[in-house]
Tab-separated table of C-alpha atoms in Angstrom:
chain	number	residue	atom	x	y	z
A	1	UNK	CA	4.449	2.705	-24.817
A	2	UNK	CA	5.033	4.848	-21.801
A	3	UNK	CA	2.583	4.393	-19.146
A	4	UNK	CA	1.721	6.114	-15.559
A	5	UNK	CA	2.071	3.954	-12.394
A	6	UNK	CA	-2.002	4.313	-11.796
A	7	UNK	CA	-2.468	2.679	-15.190
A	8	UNK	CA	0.617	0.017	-14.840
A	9	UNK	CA	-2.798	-2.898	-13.503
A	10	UNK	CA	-4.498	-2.444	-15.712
A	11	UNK	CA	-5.212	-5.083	-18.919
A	12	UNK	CA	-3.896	-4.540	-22.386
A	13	UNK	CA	-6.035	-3.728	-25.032
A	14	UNK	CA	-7.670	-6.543	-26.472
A	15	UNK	CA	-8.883	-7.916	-23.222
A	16	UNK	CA	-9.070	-4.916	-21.487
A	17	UNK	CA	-12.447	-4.538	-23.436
A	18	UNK	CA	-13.287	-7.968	-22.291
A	19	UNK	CA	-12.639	-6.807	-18.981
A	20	UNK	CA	-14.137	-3.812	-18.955
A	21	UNK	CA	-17.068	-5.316	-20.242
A	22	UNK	CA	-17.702	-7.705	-17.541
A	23	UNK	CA	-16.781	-5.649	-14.765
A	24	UNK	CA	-19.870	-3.049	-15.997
A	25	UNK	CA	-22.179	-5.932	-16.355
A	26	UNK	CA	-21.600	-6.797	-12.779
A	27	UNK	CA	-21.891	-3.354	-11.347
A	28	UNK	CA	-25.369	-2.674	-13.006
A	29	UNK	CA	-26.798	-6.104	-12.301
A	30	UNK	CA	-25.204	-5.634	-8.515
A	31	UNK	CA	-26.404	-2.174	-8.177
A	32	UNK	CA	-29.913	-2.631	-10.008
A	33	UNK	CA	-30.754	-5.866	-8.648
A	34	UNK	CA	-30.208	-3.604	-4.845
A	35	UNK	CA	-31.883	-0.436	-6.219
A	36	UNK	CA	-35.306	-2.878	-7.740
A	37	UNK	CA	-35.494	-4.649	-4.699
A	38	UNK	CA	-36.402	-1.762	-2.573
A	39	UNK	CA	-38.079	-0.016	-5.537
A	40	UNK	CA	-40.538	-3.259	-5.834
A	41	UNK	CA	-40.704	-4.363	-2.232
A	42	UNK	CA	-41.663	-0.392	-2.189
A	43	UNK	CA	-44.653	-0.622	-4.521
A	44	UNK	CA	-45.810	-3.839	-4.277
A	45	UNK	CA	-49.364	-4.116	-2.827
A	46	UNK	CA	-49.546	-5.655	0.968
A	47	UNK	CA	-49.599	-9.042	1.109
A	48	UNK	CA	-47.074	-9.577	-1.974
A	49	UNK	CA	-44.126	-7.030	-1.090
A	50	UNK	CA	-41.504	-9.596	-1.433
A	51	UNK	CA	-42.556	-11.390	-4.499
A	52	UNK	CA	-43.280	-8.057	-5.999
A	53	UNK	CA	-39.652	-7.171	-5.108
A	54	UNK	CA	-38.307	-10.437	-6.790
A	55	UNK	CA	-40.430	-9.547	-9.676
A	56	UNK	CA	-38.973	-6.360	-9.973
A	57	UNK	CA	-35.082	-7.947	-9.229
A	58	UNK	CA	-35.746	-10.281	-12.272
A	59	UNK	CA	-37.083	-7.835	-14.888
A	60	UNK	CA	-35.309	-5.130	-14.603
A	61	UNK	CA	-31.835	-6.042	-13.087
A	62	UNK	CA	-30.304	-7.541	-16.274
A	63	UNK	CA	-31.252	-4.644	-17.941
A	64	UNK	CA	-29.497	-1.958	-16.060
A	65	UNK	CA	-26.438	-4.436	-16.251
A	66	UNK	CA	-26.688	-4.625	-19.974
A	67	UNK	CA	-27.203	-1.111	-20.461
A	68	UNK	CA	-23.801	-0.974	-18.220
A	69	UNK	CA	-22.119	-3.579	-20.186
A	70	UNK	CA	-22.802	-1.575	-22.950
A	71	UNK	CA	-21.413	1.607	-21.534
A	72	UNK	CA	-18.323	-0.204	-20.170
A	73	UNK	CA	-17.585	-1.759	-23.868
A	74	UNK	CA	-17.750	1.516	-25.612
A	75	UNK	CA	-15.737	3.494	-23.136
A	76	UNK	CA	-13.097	0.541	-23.755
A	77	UNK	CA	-13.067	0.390	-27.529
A	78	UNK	CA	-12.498	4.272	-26.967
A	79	UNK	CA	-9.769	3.909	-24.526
A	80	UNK	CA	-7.883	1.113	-26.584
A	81	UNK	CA	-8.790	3.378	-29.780
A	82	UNK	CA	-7.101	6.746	-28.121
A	83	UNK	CA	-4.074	4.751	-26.751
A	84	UNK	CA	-3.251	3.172	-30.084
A	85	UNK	CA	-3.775	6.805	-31.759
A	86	UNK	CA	-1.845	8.781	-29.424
A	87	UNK	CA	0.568	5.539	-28.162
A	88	UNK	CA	0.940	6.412	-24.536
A	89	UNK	CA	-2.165	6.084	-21.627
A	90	UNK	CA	-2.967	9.034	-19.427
A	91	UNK	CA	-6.066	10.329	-18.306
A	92	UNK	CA	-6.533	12.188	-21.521
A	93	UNK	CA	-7.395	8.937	-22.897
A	94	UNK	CA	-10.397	8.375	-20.748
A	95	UNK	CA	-11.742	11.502	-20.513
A	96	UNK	CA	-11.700	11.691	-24.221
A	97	UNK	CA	-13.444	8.170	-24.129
A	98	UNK	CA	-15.964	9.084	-21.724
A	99	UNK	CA	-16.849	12.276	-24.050
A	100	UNK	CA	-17.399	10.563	-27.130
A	101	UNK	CA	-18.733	6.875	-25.132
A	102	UNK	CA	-21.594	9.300	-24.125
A	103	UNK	CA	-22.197	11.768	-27.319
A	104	UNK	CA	-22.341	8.394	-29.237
A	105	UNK	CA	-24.886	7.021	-26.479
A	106	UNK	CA	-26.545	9.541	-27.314
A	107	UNK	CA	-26.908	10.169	-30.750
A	108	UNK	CA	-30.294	9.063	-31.646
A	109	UNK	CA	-31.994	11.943	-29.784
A	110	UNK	CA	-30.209	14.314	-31.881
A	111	UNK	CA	-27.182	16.773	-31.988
A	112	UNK	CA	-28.054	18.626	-29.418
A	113	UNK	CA	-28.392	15.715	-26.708
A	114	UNK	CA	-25.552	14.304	-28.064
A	115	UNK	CA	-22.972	17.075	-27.383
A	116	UNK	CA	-24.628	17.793	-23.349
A	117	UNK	CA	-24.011	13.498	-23.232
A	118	UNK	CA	-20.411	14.004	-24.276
A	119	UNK	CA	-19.546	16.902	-22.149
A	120	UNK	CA	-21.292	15.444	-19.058
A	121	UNK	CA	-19.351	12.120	-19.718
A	122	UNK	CA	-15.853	13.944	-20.180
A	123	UNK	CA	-16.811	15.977	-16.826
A	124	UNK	CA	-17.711	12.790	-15.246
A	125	UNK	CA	-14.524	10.755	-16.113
A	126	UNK	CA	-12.360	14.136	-15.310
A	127	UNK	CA	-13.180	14.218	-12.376
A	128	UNK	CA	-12.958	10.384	-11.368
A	129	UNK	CA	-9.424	10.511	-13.363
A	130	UNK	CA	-8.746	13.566	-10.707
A	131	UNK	CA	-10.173	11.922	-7.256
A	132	UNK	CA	-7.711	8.851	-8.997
A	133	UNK	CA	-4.577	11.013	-8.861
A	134	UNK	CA	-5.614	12.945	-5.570
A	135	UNK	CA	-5.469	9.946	-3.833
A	136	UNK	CA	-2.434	8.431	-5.159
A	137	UNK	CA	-0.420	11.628	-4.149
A	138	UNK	CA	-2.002	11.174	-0.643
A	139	UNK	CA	-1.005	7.815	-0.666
A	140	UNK	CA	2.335	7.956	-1.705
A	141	UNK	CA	5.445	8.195	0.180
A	142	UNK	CA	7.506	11.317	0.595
A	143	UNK	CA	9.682	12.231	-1.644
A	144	UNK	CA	13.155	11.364	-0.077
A	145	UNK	CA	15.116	15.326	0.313
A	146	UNK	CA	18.952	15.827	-0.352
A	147	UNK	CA	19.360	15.467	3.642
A	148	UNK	CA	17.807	11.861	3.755
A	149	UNK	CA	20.447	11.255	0.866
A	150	UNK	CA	23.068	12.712	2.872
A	151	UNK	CA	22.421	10.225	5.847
A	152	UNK	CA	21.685	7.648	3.774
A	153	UNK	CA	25.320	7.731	2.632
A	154	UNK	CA	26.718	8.564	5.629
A	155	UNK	CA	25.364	5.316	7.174
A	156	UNK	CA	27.113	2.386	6.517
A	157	UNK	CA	24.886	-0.585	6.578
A	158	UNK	CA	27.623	-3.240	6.642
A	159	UNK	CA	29.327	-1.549	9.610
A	160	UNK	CA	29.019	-4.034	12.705
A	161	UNK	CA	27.244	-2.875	15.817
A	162	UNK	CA	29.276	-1.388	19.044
A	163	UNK	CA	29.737	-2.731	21.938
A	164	UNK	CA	28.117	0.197	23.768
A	165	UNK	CA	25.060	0.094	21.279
A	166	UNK	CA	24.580	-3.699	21.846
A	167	UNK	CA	24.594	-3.616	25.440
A	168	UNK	CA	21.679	-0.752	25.129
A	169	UNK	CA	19.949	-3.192	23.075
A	170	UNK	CA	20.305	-6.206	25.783
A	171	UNK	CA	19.285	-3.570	28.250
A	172	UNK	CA	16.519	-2.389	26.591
A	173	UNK	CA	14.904	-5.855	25.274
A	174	UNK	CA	15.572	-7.519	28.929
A	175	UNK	CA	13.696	-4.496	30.390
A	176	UNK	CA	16.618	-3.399	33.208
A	177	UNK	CA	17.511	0.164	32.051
A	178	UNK	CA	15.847	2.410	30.043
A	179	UNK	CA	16.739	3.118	26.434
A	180	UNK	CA	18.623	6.206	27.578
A	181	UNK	CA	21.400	4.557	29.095
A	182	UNK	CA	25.002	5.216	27.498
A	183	UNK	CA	27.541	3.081	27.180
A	184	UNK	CA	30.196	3.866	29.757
A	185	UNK	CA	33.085	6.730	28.519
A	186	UNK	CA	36.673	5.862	26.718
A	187	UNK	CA	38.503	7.027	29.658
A	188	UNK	CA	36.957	4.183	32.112
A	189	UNK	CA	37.603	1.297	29.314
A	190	UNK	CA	40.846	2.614	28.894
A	191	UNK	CA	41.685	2.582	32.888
A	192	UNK	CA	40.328	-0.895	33.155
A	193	UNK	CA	42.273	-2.463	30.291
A	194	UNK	CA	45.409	-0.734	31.448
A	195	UNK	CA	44.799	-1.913	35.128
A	196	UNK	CA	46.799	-5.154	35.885
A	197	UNK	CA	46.906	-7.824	38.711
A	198	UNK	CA	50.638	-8.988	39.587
A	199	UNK	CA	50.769	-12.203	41.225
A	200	UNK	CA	53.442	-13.271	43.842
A	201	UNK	CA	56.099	-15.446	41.888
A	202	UNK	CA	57.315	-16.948	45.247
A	203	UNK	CA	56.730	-20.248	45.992
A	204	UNK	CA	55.025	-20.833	49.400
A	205	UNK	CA	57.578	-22.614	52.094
A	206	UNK	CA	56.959	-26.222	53.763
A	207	UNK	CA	55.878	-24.412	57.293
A	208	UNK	CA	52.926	-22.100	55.345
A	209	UNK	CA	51.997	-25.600	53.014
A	210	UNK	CA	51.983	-27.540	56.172
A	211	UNK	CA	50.321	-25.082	58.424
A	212	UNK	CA	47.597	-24.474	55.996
A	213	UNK	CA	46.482	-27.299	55.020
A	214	UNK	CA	46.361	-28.389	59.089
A	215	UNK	CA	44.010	-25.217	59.416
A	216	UNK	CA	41.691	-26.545	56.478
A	217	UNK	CA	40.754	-29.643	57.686
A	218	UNK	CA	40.465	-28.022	61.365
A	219	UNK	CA	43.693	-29.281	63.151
A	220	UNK	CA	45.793	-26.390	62.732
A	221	UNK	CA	45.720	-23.827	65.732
């Protein structure tokens, strides 16, 4: 089953529901239990904000997160539905889901309120599906171009470094020379290699061994 590199995390199917599940439940007790503490602490009469705000908390968090868990289960069953149907997962999937998770939500107020519910809950997940894929472009490298291939090739990683280019480096790390320095031209190496230092093949006579070594130890004229 092909699938997109946004949807490569996520669960497969069976527990995916699972997961879904208790992910919503957490969100809507999370997010109620915040919303119904200021709400109660809010009206409560003075004297008894704060128990009136764990009052509040206590009744009415679970609820939200069970009308959540709810929510999240559907859209799952949906989702695992539409990718077993169509047997690949893109955001068709979820904003198909999210359409018929909230016309179904809605079907005991009639047809009416059932069809706005499903095309403000395939709006909704549209447009999280496309903030989802906005920012993974944004976030993504660039796209490597023919000229990065071209010096890519051109570089040979196995090639050992120069002399010249090591020297830099020691240069550079040790904090004597700048990182513009160059390495110094062919024509110099080449005059210093060729350049050679002839010694005298003569041996020294008795007079010079006997007259130096009188002036090293300080009793030579």
């Amino acid at each position: 089953m092909p699938r997109q590199h946004g949807m490569a995390d996520r669960e497969p199917c069976p527990w995916r529901i699972v997961d879904d599940v208790g992910g919503a439940f957490c969100m809507g007790a999370i997010g109620g239990g915040i919303w119904h503490t200021v709400k109660g602490f809010r009206l409560a009469p003075a004297g008894s904000r704060l128990q009136g705000s764990f009052s509040a908390v206590q009744a009415r968090a679970p609820v939200l997160g069970g009308q959540f868990a709810v929510w999240g289960g559907l859209f799952a069953c949906c989702d695992c539905t539409m990718t077993s149907i169509r047997q690949k997962e893109d955001p068709w999937n979820s904003i198909i889901s999210g359409a018929v998770t909230g016309g179904v939500l809605a079907a005991r107020a009639g047809p009416r309120e059932m069809a706005s519910a499903a095309v403000v809950g395939g709006v909704l997940l549209a447009l999280i599906e496309g903030m989802g894929i906005m920012f993974t472009k944004m976030m993504a490298p660039p796209v490597p171009t023919a000229e990065d291939y071209e010096r890519a090739r051109l570089q040979d990683p196995t090639a050992p470094p120069t002399a010249g280019g090591m020297s830099i480096l020691g240069n550079v790390m040790g904090g004597n020379a700048s990182p513009s320095t160059t390495a110094p031209p062919p024509s110099t190496l080449d005059e210093m290699s060729s350049s050679e230092t002839t010694f005298s093949t003569e041996e020294p006579s008795q007079s010079e061994t006997t007259s130096s070594g009188s002036s090293w130890f300080g009793l030579g004229k």
